[in-house]
Coordinates of C-alpha atoms in Angstrom, one line a residue:
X1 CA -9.7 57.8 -62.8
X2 CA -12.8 55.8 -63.0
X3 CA -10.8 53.2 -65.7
X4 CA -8.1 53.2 -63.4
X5 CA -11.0 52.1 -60.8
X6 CA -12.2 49.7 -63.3
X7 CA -8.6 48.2 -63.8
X8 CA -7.7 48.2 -60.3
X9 CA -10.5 46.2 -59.7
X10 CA -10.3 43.7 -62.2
X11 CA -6.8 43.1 -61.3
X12 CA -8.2 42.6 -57.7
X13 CA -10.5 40.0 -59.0
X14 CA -8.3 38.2 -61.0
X15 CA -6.0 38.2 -58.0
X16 CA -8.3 36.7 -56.1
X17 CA -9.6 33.9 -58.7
X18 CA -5.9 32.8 -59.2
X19 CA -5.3 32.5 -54.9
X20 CA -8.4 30.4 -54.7
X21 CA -6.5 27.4 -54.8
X22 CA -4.2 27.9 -52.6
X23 CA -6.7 28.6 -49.8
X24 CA -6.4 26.7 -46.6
X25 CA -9.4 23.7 -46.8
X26 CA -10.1 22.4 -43.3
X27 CA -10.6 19.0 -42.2
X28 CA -13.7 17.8 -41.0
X29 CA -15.5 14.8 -40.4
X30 CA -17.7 13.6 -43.0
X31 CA -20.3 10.0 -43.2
X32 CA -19.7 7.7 -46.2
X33 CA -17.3 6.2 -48.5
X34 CA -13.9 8.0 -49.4
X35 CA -10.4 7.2 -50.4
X36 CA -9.8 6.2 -46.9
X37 CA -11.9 4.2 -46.2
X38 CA -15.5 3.6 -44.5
X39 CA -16.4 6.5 -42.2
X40 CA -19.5 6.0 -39.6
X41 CA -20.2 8.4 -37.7
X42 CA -22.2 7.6 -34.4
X43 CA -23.4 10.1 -31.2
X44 CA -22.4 9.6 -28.4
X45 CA -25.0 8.7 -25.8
X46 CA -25.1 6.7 -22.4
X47 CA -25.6 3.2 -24.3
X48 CA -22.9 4.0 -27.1
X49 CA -20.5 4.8 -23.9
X50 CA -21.0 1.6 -23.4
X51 CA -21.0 0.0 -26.6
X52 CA -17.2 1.9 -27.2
X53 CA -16.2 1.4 -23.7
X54 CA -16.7 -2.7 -24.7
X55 CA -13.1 -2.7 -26.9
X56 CA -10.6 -4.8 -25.8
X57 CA -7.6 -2.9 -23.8
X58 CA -5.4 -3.9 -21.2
X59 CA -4.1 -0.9 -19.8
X60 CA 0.5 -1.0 -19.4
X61 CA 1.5 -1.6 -16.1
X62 CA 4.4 -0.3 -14.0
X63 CA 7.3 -2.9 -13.8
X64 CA 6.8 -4.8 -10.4
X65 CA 9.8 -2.9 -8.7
X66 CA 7.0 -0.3 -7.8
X67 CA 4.4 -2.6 -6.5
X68 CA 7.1 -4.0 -3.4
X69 CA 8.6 -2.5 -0.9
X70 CA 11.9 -3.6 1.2
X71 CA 10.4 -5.5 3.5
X72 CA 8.7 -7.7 1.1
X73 CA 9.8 -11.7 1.3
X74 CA 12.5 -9.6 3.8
X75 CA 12.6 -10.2 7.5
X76 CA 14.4 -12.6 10.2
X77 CA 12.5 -15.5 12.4
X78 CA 11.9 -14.5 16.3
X79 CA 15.0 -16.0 18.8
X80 CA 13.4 -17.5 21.3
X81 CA 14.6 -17.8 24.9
X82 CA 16.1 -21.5 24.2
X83 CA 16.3 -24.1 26.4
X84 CA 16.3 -23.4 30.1
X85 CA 19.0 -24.7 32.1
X86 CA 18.7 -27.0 34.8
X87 CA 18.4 -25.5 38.1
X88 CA 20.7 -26.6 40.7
X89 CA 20.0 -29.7 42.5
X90 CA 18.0 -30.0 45.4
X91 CA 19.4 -30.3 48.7
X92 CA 18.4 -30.1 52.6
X93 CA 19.2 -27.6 55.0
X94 CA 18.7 -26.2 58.4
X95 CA 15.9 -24.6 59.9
X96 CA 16.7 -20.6 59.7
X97 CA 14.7 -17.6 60.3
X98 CA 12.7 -17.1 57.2
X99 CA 11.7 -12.9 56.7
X100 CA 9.0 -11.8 54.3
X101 CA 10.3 -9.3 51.4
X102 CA 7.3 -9.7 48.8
X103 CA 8.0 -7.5 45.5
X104 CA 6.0 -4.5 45.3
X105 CA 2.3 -4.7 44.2
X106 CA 2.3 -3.5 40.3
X107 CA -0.3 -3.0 37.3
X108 CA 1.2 -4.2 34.6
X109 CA -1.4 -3.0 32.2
X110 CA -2.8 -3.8 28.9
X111 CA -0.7 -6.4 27.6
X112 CA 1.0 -5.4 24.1
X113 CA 1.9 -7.0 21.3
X114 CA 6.0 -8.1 21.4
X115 CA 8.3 -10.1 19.3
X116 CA 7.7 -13.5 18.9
X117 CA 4.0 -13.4 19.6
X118 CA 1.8 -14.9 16.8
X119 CA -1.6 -12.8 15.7
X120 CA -4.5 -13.9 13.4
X121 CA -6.7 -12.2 11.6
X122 CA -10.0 -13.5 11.6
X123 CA -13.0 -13.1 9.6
X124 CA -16.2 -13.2 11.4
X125 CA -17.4 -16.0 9.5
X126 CA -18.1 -20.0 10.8
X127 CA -14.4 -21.2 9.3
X128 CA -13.0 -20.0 12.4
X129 CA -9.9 -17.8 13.3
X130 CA -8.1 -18.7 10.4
X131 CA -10.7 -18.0 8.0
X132 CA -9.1 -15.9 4.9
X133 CA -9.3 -11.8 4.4
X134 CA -10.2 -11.2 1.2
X135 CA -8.3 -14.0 -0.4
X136 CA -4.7 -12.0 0.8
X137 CA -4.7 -12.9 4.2
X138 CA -4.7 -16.4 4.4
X139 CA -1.8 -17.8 7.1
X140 CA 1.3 -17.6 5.7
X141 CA 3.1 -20.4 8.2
X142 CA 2.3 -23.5 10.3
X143 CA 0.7 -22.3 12.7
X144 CA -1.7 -20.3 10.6
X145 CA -0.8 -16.5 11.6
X146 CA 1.6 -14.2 11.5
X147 CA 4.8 -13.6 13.7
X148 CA 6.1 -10.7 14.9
X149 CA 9.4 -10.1 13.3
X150 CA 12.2 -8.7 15.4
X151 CA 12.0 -5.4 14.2
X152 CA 8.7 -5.2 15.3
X153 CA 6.7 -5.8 12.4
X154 CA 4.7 -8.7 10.6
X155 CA 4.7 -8.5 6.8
X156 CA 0.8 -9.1 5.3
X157 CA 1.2 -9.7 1.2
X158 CA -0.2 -6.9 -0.8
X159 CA 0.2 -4.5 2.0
X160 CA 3.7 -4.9 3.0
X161 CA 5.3 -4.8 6.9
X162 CA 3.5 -3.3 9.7
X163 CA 5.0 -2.4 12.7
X164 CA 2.4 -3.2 15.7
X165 CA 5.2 -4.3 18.4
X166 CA 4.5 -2.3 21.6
X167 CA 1.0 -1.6 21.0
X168 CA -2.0 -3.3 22.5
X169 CA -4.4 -5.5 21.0
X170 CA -6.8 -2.6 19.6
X171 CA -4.4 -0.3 18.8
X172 CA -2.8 -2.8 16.3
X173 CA -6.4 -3.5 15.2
X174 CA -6.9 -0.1 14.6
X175 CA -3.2 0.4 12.3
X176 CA -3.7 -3.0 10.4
X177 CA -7.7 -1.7 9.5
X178 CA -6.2 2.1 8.1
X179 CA -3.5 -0.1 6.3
X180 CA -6.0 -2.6 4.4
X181 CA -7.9 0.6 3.1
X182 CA -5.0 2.2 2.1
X183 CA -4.0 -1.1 0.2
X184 CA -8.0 -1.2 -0.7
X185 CA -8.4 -4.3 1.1
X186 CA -11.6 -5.5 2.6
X187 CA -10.9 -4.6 6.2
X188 CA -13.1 -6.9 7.6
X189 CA -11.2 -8.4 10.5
X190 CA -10.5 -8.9 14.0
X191 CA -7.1 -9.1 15.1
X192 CA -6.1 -12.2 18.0
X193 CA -2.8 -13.2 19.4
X194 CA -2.7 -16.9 19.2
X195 CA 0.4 -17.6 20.9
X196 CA 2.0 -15.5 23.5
X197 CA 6.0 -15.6 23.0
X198 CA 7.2 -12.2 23.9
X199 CA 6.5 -12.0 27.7
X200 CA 7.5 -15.1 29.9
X201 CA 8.3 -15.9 33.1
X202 CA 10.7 -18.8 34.2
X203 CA 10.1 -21.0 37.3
X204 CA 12.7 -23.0 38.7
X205 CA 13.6 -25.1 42.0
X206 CA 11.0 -27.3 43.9
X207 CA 8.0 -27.3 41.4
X208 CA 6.8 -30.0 39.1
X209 CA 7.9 -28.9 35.6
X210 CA 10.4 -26.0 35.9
X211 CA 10.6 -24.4 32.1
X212 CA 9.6 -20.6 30.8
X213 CA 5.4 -20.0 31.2
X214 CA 3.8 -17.2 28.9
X215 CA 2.0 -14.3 30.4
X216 CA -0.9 -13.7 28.4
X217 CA -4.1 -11.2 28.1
X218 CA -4.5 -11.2 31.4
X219 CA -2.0 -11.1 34.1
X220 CA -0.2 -13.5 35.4
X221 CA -0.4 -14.2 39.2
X222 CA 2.4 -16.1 41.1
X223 CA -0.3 -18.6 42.4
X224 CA -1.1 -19.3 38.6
X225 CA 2.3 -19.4 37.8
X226 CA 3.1 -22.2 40.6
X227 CA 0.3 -24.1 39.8
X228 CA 0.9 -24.2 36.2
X229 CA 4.5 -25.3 37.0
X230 CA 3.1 -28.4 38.5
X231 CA 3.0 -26.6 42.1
X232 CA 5.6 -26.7 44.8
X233 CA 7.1 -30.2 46.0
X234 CA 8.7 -29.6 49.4
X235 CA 9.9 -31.4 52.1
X236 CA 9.3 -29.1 55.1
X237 CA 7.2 -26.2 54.3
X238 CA 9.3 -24.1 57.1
X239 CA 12.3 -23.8 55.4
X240 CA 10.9 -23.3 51.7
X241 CA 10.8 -20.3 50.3
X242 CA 9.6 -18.2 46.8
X243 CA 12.6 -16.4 45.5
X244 CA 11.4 -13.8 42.9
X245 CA 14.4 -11.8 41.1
X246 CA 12.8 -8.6 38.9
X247 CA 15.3 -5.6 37.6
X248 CA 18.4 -7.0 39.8
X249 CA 16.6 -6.8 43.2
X250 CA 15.7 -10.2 44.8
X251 CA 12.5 -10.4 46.8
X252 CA 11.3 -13.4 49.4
X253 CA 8.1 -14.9 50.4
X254 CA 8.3 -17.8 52.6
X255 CA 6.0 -20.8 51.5
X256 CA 4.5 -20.6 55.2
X257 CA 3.3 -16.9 54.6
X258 CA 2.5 -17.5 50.9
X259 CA -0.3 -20.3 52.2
X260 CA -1.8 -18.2 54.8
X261 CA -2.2 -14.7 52.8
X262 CA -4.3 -14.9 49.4
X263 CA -3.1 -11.4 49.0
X264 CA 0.8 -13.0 48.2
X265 CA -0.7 -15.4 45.9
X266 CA -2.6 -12.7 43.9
X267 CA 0.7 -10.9 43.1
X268 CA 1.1 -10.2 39.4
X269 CA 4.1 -11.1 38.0
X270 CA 5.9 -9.1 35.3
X271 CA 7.8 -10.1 31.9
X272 CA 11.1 -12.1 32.6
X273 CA 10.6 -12.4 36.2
X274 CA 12.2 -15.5 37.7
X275 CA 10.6 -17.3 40.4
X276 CA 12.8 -19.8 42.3
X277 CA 11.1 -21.8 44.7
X278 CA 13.8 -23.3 47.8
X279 CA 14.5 -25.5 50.2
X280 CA 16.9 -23.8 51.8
X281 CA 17.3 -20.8 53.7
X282 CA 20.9 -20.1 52.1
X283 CA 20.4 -18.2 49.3
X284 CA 23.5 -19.6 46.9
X285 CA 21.3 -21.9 45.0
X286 CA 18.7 -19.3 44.2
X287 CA 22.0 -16.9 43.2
X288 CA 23.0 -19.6 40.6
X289 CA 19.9 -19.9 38.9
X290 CA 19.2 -16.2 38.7
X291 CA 22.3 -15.6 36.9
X292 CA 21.9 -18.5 34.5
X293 CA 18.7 -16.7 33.9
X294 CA 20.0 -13.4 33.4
X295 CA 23.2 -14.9 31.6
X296 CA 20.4 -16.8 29.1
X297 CA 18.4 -12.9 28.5
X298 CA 21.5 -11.5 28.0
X299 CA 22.6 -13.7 25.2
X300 CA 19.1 -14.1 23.9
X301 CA 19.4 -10.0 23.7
X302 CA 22.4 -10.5 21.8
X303 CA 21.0 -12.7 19.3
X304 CA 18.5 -10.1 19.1
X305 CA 20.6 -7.1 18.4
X306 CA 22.3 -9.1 15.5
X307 CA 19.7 -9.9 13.8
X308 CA 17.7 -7.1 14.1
X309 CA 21.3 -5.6 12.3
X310 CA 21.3 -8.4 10.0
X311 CA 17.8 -7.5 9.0
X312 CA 18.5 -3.8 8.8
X313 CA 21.8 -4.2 6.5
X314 CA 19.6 -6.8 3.8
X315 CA 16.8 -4.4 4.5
X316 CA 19.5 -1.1 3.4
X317 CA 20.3 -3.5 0.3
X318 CA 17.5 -4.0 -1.1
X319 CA 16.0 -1.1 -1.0
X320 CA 19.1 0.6 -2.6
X321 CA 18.8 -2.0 -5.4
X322 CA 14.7 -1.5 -5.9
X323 CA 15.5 2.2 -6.1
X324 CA 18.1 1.9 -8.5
X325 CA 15.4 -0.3 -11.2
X326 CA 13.5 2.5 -10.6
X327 CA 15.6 5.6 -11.1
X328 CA 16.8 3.6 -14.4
X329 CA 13.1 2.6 -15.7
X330 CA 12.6 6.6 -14.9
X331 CA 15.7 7.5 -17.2
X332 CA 14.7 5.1 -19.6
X333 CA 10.9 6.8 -19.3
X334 CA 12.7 10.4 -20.2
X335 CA 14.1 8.9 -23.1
X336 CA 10.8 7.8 -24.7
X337 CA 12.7 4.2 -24.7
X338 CA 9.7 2.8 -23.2
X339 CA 6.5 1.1 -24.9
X340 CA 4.1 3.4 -24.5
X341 CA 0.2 3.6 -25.2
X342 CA -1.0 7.3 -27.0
X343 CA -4.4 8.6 -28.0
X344 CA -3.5 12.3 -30.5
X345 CA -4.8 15.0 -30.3
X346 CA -6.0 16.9 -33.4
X347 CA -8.2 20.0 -34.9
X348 CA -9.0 22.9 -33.1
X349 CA -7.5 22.0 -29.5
X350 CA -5.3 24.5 -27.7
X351 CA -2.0 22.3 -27.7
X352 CA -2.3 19.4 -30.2
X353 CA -0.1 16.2 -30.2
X354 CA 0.0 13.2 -28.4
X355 CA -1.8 12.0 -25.1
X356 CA 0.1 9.5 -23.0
X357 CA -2.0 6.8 -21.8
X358 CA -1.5 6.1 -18.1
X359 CA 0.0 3.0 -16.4
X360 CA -2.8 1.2 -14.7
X361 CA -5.5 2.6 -15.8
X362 CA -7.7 3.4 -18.3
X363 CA -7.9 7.4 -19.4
X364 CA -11.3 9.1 -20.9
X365 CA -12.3 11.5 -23.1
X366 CA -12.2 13.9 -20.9
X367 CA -8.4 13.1 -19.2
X368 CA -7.4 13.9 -22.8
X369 CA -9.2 17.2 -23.3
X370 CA -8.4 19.0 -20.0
X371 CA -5.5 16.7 -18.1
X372 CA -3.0 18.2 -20.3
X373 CA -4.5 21.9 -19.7
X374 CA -5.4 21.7 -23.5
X375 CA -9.1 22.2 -23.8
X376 CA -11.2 23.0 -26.8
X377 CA -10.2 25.9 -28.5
X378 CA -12.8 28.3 -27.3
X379 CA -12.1 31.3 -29.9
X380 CA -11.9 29.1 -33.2
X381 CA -13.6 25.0 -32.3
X382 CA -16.7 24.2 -32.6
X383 CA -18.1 23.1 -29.5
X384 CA -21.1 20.8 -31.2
X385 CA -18.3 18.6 -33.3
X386 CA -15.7 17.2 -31.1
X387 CA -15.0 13.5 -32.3
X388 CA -13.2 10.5 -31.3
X389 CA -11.8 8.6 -34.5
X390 CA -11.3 5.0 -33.9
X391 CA -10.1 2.9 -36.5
X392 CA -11.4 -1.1 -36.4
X393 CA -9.6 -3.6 -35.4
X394 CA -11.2 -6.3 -37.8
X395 CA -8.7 -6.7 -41.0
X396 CA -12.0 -7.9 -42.5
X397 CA -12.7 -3.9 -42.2
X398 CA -9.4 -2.3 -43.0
X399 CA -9.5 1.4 -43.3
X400 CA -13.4 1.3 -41.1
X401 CA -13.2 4.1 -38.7
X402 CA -15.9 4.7 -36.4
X403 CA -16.0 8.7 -35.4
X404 CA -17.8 8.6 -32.1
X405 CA -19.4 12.4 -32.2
X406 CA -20.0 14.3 -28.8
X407 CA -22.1 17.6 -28.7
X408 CA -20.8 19.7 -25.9
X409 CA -22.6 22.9 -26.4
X410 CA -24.9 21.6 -23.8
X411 CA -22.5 21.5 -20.8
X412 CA -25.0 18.6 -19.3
X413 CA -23.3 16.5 -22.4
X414 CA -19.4 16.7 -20.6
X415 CA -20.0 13.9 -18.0
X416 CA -20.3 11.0 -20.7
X417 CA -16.6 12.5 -22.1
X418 CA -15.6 11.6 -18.7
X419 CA -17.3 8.1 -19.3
X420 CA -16.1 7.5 -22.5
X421 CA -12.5 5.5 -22.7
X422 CA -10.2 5.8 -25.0
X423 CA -8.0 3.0 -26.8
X424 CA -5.0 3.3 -28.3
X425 CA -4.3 5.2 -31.5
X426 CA -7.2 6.9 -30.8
X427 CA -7.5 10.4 -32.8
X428 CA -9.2 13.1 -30.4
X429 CA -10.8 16.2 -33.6
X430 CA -12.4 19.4 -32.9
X431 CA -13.8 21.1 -35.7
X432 CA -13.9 24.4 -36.3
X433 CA -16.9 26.7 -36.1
X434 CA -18.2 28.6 -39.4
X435 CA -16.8 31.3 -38.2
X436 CA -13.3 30.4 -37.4
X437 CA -13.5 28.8 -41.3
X438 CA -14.6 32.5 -42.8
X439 CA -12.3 34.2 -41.2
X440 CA -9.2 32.0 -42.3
X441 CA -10.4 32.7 -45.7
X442 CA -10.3 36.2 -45.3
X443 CA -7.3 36.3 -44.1
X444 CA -5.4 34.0 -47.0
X445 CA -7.2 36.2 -49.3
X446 CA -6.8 40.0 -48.2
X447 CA -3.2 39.7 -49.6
X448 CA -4.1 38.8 -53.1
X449 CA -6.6 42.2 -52.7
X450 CA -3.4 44.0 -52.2
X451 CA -0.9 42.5 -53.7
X452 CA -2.7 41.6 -57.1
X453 CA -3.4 45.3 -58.2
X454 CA 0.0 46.2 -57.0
X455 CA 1.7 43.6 -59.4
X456 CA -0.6 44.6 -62.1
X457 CA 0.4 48.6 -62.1
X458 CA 4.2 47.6 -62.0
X459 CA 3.4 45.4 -65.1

């Protein structure tokens, strides 16, 4: 028994000499001079973060379909109210019984923003109102701001359209400030309307220069309005009247009454009033210039309406044809057919292949390690040799690689991997721990302790 003991082993050991070579050899990173090529190895530290951070890169970009929306270069100019007509001529008529109906007293409130209106935003610097916002919000037209669009919006390049119709002043302050950050914009601003196209009155009849008159910031009172309409230019004050039409009713204030009570002259008008001031007491003349007036608005509504359609239909077609560069770049993503920058993963990671560089930006050390939910192995890599293998650039030093070698036993270590940037091609290696290294030898040579004596009895 004890030969066959003797034999058994012998065999064993033979076994095991002749499966030495076939025994799994590790890689690992070693200093010097080899077949490859010059290897260097250097640790990483907060100045070689920034020595390896220093390569060249450009990081791939998205194709500019994804940086525009719709609305960009998109949008229809403001119809104004035109030309008014000519009011009716002026004639002479009878003294009549004149009765005061003065519209109600009304707040209009905080004037809002509408379309046609023209804001600016300023900087608070000494250039003035049209100073520029961060270099992006410079005046995109003649008169050195930015209309209001008939849908309501302006559009501000690199942030898009924004919708501030119908708010007032600070409220679109407020909207245009949360959109600059989101677009990380300097929001340094202050928002001013610089012309006033969206609320008007029109004064006609017996005044100095009929036309359409703005109603601005603050309210517009029918004393104001007459004045600025070159006053009234009557012949006999006792059969003149103001005519005001507002939401199909017609009020009257006779010029004798308006005169004597400050509290007539202080009445605020409201957006597309129309003031009519008469000579006569018959009203017929006043009838035909309010429905030229309303005529006008409803064919400036019109124009509106289309546009506002036309707008919405190029709008519809646009965007159908930004999503479809999209959806076909995303295709064309699945199918790897896209250049693409990669950093590989190697050694003892838990899922090793290839790291996809983002679009945009530049990735780290660390996006590679745990972005993926790969990791170092914790059961078999060797937390004090994790290496990033970066090969030179310089043909002067072909086959140079530079293995930048980070010690993360010390978990203090893990912020510079988030510093540290990788380039393209780079190789991310773990090495395994002694351990990890014995045991795989054990286990390629337990079956040639078996199997060798085995083969040698059946001999």
């Amino acid at each position: 028994m004890r030969r066959i003991s003797v034999a058994l082993s012998a065999l064993a050991l033979a076994g095991l000499m002749s499966g030495c070579s076939t025994v799994y050899r590790s890689p690992a990173v070693k200093a010097g001079v080899s077949d490859a090529g010059k290897v260097r190895v250097v640790a990483v530290t907060p100045e070689t973060v920034l020595v390896a951070n220093r390569a060249a890169y450009q990081p791939k970009t998205l194709p500019a379909v994804f940086q525009i929306s719709a609305g960009s270069g998109a949008g229809a100019s403001p119809r104004g109210l035109g030309r008014l007509p000519d009011a009716p001529s002026t004639q002479d008529g009878s003294r009549q019984g004149l009765r005061l109906d003065p519209p109600p007293a009304v707040d209009p409130g905080p004037y809002t923003i509408g379309t046609g209106d023209v804001v600016v935003l300023s900087t608070p610097s000494t250039q003035g109102t049209v100073a520029e916002l961060s270099g992006l919000l410079a005046a995109q037209n003649s008169r050195n701001g930015y209309t209001v669009q008939d849908d309501g919006s302006i559009n501000i390049p690199d942030v898009g359209r924004v919708r501030i119709a119908g708010l007032t002043v600070d409220e679109a302050e407020a909207l245009l400030f949360q959109r600059l950050v989101e677009s990380q914009i300097d929001p340094t601003f202050s928002l001013e309307i610089s012309e006033f196209n969206s609320r008007r009155v029109s004064i006609g009849g017996a005044v100095g220069q009929p036309g359409v008159y703005p109603i601005t910031l603050t309210p517009l009172t029918l004393g104001e309005a007459l004045a600025a309409a070159g006053s009234v230019s009557v012949a006999d004050i006792d059969t003149s009247s103001v005519r005001i039409y507002r939401d199909g009713t017609m009020y009257q204030i006779p010029l004798e009454d308006l005169y004597a009570r400050s509290e007539l002259q202080r009445l605020k008008l409201l957006a597309d009033d129309s003031v009519f001031v008469d000579t006569d007491y018959d009203l017929g003349r006043a009838e035909r210039y309010f429905a030229q007036q309303i005529q006008l608005q409803q064919t400036t509504l019109a124009g509106r309406r289309a546009a506002i359609d036309e707008l919405t239909a190029a709008l519809t077609l646009r965007r159908a044809d930004l999503d479809e560069q999209r959806e076909n770049f995303s295709q064309a993503l699945e199918l790897d057919a896209v250049d693409r920058d990669y950093v590989y993963l190697s050694g003892e990671v838990r899922t090793q292949g290839r790291y996809t560089l983002p679009f945009g930006r530049k990735a780290t050390l660390a996006d590679a390690l745990f972005d993926t939910g790969g990791g170092i192995a914790k059961e078999t890599g060797d937390a004090s040799e994790v290496y990033v293998l970066r090969a030179s650039d310089d043909i002067r030093e072909f086959g140079a690689v530079t293995a930048w070698h980070l010690d993360v036993r010390n978990a203090a270590h893990l912020p510079l991997a988030a510093r540290f940037e990788l380039r393209p091609d780079d190789i991310v290696f773990v090495a395994e721990n002694p351990v990890t290294r014995w045991g795989r030898t054990i286990n390629q040579i337990t079956p040639s302790l078996i199997t060798a004596p085995i083969n040698a009895v059946a001999d």
